[in-house]
Coordinates of C-alpha atoms in Angstrom, one line a residue:
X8 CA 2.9 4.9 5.7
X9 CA 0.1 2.8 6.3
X10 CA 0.6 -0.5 8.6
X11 CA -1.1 -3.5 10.6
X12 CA -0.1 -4.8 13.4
X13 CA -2.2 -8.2 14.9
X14 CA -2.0 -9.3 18.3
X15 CA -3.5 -12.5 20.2
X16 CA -6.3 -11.5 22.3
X17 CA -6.5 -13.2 25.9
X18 CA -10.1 -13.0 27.3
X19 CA -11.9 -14.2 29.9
X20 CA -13.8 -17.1 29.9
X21 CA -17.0 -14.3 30.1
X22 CA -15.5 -12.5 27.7
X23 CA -15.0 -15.5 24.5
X24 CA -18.6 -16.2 25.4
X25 CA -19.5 -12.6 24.5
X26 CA -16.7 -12.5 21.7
X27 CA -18.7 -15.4 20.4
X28 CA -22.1 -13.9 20.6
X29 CA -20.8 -10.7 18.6
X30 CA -20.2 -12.2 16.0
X31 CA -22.8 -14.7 15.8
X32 CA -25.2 -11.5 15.6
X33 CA -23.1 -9.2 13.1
X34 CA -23.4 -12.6 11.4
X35 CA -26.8 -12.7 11.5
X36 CA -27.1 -9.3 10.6
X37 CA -25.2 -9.7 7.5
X38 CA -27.5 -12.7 6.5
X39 CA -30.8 -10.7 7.0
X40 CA -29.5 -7.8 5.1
X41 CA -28.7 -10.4 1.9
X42 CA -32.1 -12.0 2.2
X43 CA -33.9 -8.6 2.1
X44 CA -31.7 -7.7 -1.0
X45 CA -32.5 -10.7 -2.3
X46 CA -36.4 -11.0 -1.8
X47 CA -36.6 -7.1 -2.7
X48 CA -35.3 -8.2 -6.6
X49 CA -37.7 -10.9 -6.7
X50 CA -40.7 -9.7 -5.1
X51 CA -40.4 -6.1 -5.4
X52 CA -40.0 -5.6 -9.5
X53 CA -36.3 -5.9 -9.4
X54 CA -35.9 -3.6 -7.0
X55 CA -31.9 -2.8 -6.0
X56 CA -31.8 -2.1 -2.4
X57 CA -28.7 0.3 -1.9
X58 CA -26.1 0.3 1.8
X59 CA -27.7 3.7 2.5
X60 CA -31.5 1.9 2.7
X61 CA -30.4 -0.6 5.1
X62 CA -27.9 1.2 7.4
X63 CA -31.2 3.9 8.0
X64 CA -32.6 0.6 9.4
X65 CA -30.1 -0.1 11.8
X66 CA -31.8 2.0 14.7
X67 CA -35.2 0.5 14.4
X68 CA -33.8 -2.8 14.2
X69 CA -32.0 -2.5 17.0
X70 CA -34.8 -1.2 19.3
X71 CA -36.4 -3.7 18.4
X72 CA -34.2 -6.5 19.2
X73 CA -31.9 -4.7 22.2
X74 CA -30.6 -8.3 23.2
X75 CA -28.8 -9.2 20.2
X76 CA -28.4 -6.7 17.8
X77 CA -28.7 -3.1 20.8
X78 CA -25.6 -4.1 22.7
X79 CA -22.8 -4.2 19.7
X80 CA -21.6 -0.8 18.2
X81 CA -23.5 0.8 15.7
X82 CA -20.5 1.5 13.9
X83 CA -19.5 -1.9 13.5
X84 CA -23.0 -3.1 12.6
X85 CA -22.9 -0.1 10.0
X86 CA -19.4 -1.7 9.2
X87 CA -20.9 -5.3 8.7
X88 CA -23.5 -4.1 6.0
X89 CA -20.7 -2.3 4.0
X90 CA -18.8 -5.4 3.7
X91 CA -22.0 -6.9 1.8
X92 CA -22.6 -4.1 0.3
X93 CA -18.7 -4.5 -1.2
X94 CA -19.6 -8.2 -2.2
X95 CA -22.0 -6.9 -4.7
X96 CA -20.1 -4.2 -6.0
X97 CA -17.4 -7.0 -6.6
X98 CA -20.0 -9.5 -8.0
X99 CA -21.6 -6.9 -10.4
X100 CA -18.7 -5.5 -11.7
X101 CA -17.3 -9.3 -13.0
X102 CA -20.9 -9.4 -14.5
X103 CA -19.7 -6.9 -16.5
X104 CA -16.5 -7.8 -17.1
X105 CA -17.4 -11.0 -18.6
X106 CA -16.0 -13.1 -15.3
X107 CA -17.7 -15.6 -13.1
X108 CA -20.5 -13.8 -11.0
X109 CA -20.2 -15.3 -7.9
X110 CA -23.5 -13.9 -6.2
X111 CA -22.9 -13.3 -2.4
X112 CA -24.0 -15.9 -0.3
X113 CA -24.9 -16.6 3.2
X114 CA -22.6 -16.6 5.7
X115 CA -22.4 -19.9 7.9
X116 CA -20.7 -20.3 11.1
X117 CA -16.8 -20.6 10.3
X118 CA -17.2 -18.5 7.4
X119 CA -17.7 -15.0 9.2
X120 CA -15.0 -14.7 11.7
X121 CA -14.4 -10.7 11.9
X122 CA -16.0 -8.1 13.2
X123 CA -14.7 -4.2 12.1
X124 CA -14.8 -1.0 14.1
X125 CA -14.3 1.7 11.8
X126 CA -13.0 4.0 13.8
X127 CA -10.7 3.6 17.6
X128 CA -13.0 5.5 19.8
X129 CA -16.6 4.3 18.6
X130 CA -17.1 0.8 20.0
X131 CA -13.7 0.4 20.6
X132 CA -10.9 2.0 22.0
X133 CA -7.1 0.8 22.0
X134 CA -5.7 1.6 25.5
X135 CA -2.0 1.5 25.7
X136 CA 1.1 3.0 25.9
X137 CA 4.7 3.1 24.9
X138 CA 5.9 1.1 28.1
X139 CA 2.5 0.0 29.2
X140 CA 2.8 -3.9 29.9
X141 CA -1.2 -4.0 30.6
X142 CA -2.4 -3.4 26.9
X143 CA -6.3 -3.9 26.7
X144 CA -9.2 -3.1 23.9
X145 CA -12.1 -2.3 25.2
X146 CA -15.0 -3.3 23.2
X147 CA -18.4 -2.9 23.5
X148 CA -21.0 -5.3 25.2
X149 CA -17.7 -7.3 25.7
X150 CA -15.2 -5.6 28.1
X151 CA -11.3 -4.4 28.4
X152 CA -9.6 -7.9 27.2
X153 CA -6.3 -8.4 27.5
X154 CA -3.7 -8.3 24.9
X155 CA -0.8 -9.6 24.1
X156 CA 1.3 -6.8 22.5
X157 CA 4.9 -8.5 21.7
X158 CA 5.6 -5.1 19.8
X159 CA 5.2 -1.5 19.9
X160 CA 2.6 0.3 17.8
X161 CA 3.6 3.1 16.3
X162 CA 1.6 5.6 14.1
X163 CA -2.3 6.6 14.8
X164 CA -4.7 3.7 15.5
X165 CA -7.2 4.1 12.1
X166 CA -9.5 0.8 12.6
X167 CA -9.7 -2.5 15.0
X168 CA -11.1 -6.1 13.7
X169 CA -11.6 -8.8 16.3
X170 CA -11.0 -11.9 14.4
X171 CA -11.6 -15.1 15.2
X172 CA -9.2 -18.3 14.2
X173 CA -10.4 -21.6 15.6
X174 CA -10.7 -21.0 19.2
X175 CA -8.2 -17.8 19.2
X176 CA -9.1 -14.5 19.0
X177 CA -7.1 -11.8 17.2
X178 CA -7.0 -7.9 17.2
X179 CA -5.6 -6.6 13.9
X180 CA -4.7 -2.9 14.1
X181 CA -4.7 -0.8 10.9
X182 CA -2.6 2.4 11.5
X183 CA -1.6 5.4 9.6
X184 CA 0.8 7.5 9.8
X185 CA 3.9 5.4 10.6
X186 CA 7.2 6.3 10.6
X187 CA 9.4 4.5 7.7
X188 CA 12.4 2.5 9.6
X189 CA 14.8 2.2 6.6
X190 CA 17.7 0.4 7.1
X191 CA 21.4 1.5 6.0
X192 CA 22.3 1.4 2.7
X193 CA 24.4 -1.6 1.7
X194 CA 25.4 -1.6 -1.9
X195 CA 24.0 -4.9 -2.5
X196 CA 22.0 -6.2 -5.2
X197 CA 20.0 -9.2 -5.7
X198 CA 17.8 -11.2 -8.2
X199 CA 15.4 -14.0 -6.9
X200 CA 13.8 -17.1 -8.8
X201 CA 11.1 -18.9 -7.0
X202 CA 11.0 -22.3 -7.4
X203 CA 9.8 -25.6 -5.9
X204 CA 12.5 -27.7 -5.6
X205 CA 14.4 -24.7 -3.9
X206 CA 12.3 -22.0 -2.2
X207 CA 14.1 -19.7 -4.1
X208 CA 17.4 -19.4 -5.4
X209 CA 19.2 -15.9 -5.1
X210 CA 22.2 -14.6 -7.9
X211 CA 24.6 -15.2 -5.7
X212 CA 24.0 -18.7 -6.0
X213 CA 22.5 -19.2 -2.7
X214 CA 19.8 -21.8 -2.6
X215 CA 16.8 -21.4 0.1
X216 CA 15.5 -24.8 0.8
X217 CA 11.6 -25.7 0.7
X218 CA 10.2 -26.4 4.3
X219 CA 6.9 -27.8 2.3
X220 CA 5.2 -27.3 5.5
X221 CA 1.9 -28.9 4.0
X222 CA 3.7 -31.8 3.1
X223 CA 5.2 -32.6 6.1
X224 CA 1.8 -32.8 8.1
X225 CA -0.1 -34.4 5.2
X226 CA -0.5 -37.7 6.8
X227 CA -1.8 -35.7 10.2
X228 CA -3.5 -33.7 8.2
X229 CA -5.6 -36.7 6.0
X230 CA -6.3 -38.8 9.8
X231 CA -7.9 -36.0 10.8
X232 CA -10.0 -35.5 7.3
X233 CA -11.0 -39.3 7.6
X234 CA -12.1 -38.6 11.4
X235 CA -13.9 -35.5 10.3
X236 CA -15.6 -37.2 6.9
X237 CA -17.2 -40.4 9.2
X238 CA -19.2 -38.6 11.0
X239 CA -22.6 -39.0 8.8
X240 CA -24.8 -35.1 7.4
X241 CA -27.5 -35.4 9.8
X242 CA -25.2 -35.3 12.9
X243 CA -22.9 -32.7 11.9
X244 CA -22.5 -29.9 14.3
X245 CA -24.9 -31.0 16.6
X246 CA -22.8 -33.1 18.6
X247 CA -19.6 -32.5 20.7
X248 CA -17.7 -35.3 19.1
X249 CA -18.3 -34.0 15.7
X250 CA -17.2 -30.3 16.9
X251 CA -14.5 -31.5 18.2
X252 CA -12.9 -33.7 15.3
X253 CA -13.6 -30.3 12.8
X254 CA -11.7 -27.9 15.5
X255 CA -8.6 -30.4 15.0
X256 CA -8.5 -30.1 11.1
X257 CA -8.9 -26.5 11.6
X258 CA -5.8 -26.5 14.2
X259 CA -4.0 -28.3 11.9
X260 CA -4.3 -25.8 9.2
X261 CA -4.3 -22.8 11.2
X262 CA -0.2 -24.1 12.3
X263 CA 0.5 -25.0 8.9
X264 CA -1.0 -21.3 7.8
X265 CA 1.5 -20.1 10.5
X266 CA 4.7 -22.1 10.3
X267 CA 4.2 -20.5 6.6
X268 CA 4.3 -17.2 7.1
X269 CA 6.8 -17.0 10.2
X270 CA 9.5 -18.5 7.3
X271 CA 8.2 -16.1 4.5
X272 CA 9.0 -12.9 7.8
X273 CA 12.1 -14.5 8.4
X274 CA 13.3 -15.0 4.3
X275 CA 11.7 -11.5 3.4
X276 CA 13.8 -9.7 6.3
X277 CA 16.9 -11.4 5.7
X278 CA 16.9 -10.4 1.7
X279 CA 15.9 -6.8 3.1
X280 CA 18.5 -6.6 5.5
X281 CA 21.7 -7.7 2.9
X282 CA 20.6 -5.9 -0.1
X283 CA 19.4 -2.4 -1.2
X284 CA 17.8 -3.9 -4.5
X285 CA 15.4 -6.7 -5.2
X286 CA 14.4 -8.1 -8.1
X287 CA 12.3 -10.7 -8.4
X288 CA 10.2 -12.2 -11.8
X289 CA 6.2 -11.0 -12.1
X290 CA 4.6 -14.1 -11.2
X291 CA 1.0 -14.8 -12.1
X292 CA 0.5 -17.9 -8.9
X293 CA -3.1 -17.9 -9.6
X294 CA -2.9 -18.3 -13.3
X295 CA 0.2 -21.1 -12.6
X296 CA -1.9 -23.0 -9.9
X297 CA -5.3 -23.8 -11.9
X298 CA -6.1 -26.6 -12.9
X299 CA -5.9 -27.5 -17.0
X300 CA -9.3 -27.1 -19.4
X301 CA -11.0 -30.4 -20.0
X302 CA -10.8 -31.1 -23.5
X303 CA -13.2 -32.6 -25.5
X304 CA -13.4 -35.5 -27.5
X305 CA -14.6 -34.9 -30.8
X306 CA -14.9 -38.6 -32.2
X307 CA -16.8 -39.0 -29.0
X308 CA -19.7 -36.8 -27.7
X309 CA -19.9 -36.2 -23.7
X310 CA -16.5 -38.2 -23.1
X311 CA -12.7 -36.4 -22.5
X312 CA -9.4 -36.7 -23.9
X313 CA -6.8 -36.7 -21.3
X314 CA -5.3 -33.1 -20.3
X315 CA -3.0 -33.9 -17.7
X316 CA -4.9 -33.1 -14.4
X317 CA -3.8 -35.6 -12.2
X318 CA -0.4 -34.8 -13.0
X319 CA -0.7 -30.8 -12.4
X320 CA -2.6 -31.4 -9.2
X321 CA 0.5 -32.5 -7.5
X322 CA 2.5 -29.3 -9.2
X323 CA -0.3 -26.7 -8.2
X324 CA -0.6 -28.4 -4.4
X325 CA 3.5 -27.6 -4.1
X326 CA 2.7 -24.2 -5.5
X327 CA 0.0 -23.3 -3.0
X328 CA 1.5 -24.8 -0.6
X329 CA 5.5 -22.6 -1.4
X330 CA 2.7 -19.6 -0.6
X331 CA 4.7 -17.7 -3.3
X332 CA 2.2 -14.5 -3.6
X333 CA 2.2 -14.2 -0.1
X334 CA 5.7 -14.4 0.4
X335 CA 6.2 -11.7 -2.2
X336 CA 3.9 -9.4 -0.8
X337 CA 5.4 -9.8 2.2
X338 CA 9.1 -8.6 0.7
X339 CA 7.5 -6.0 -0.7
X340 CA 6.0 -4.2 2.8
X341 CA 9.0 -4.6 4.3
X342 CA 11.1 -3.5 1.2
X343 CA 8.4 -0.3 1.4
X344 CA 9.5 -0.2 4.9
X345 CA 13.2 -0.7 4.9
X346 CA 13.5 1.9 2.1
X347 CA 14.3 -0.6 0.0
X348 CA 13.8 -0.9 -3.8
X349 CA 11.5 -3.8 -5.5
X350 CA 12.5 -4.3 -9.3
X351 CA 9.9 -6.7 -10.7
X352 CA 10.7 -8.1 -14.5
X353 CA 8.9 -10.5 -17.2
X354 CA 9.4 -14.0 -16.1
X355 CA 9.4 -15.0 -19.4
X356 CA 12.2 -17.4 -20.6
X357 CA 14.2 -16.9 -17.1
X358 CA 15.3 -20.3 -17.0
X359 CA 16.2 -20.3 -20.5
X360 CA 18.5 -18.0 -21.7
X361 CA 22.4 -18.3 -21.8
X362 CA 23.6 -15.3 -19.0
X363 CA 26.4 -15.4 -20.8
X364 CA 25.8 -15.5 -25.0
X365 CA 22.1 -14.3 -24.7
X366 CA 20.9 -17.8 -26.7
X367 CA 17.5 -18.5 -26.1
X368 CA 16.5 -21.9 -26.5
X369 CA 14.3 -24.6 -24.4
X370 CA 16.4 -27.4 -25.1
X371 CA 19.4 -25.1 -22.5
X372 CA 16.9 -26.3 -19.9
X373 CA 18.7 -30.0 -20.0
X374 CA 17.0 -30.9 -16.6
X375 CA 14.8 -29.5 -13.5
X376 CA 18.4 -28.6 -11.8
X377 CA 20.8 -28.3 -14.8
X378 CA 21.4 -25.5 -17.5
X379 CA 23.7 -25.8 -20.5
X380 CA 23.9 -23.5 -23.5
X381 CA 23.4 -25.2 -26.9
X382 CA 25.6 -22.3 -28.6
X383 CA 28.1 -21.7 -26.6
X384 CA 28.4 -24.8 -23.9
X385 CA 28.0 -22.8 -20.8
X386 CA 27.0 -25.2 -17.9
X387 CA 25.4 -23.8 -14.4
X388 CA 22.6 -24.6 -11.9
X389 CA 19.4 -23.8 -14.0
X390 CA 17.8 -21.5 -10.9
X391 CA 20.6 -20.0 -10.5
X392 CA 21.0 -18.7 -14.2
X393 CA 17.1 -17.9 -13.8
X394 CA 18.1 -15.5 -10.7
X395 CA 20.7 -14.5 -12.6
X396 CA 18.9 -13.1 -15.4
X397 CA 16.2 -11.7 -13.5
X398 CA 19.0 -9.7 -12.1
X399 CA 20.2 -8.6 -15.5
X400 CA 16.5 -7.6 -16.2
X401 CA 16.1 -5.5 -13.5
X402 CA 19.6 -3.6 -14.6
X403 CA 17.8 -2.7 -18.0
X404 CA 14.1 -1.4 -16.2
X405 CA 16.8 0.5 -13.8
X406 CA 18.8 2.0 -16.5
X407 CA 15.6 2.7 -18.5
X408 CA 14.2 4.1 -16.2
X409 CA 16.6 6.4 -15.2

């Protein structure tokens, strides 16, 4: 089983100067090797430069500039131009699929905030053991720096990233080779319906409530926006003030991004714990959170007939903001874990069929909270009839799959 573990990183004040410095030069690195793509397709006949061309660089390029690019690993660098190389990959393949390109661009500072080493032992090394209190990474042309392991690692230590989160550093661990912890069986069974109003709502009839943690710190949230937005184009990130007003926006998100996922651990282990099967409806959050197609007026050329935007903007915020895909793939890695089974069913008409006569109708969808049957008059909590019947679902996929 593969796993990741990511621990908060406690350097020096040396050592974030030279955590800093990495990654403002794999940055640059990764900028240089896009422009040289770039100018080699217009300049050069079209010319497709490949990983392979610009990794054989790598050693003249570092003699060359031993300062800034000779004192980080070569395997990371070499790590760096795969991770371009994987953006056009990506952005040719929707090229042929049809999609939106999306042609790689340059990376600016805030938007390159990890640096990879492929392999523990080449640039890095993971020192620790079992009961070894002092954990450190050693990395090179940076130092051992301490870490702060609040749990064991178990399996073989595949790759290290050093990422960077406002002014935290990070070192996520991807190992192999795990051992499964799976949990005692408990005869349970459960269906889940994800909703807004309630988190979720189980087929027991238990309702999870919504933390919104978004909402709550939207007014925080917009003062420091306004601060952020006064500050006029030709001063920004040149002076301290300005620095200092976008690090608070970006703490502000970075608690909200982790109030989030400590509930979506806590939920996810809980369902785990108290039941051997999930089930939970195939949700497409992406498709559910975008925004509605203009619509054109015919009668009218260039001008819009109304399609209900402002309205789903406030829906699509309390989606995002519910984290729903995240919370699911959560529950499934710990379901993977646990040994427990994930059942996932159409989420199609959920919320409107009878659980109990099978009649599927919109108008049994009375309100947001209440269900009633228009056949046969039976009455219930509409998530919980929703949960209910994704339970039933799962039953079928069980059976016909067995």
């Amino acid at each position: 089983m593969i796993r990741a573990y990511k621990f908060l990183l406690r350097p020096t004040a040396r050592q974030t100067v030279a955590l800093g410095e990495m990654l403002r030069d794999h940055r640059s690195l990764y900028n240089a090797a896009l422009q040289e793509r770039r100018d080699a397709y217009q300049h050069a006949s079209k010319t497709s430069i490949k990983y392979g061309d610009q990794s054989a660089q790598l050693k003249e390029i570092r003699a060359f500039d031993p300062e800034r690019q000779g004192r980080w690993s070569f395997s990371s660098q070499q790590a760096t131009l795969r991770r371009l190389d994987k953006a056009f990959q990506a952005f040719f393949r929707r090229v042929k699929a049809g999609q939106t390109p999306g042609y790689p661009r340059f990376k600016g500072v805030g938007h390159f905030d990890t640096v990879t080493f492929p392999k523990d032992g080449d640039g890095c090394r993971w020192d620790s053991t079992p009961h070894d209190a002092q954990t450190r990474v050693r990395l090179q042309g940076v130092g051992h720096v301490r870490v702060h392991r609040h749990r064991p690692v178990q399996g073989r230590v595949k790759t290290i990233s050093v990422k960077c989160e406002g002014n935290r550093w990070y070192a996520v661990l991807a190992c192999d080779n795990v051992p499964a912890e799976e949990l005692p069986p408990t005869g349970g069974n459960v269906g889940i319906d994800m909703g807004i109003t309630h988190f979720l709502t189980t087929s027991n009839g238990e309702h999870i409530a919504n933390p919104r943690f978004l909402q709550v710190m939207a007014d925080e949230l917009a003062e420091a926006q306004r601060h952020l937005a006064t500050f006029p184009k030709r001063t920004r990130q040149r002076t301290k003030r300005h620095r200092a007003a976008a690090q608070k926006v970006a703490k502000l998100h970075a608690k909200i991004r982790r109030q989030r996922a400590d509930f979506h651990h806590k939920t996810a282990r809980a369902l785990i714990t108290d039941h051997d099967v999930i089930a939970h409806e195939r949700l497409n959050t992406a498709g559910m959170a975008k925004s509605p197609a203009p619509k054109a007026d015919p009668e009218q050329p260039g001008t819009f007939l109304p399609n209900g935007a402002a309205a789903k903007a406030g829906l699509n915020r309390s989606i995002l903001d519910a984290g729903w895909a995240q919370f699911l793939g959560i529950l499934a890695n710990k379901a993977e874990r646990a040994g427990r089974l994930m059942v996932l069913v159409d989420a199609r008409n959920t919320s409107r069929t009878c659980p109990d006569c099978g009649h599927v109708a919109k108008e049994n969808r009375v309100t947001q909270a209440k269900f009633e049957c228009v056949r046969c008059g039976f009455e219930a909590n509409a998530d919980h009839v929703g949960a209910t019947n994704v339970l039933n679902r799962a039953g079928l996929v069980l059976c016909a799959a067995a």
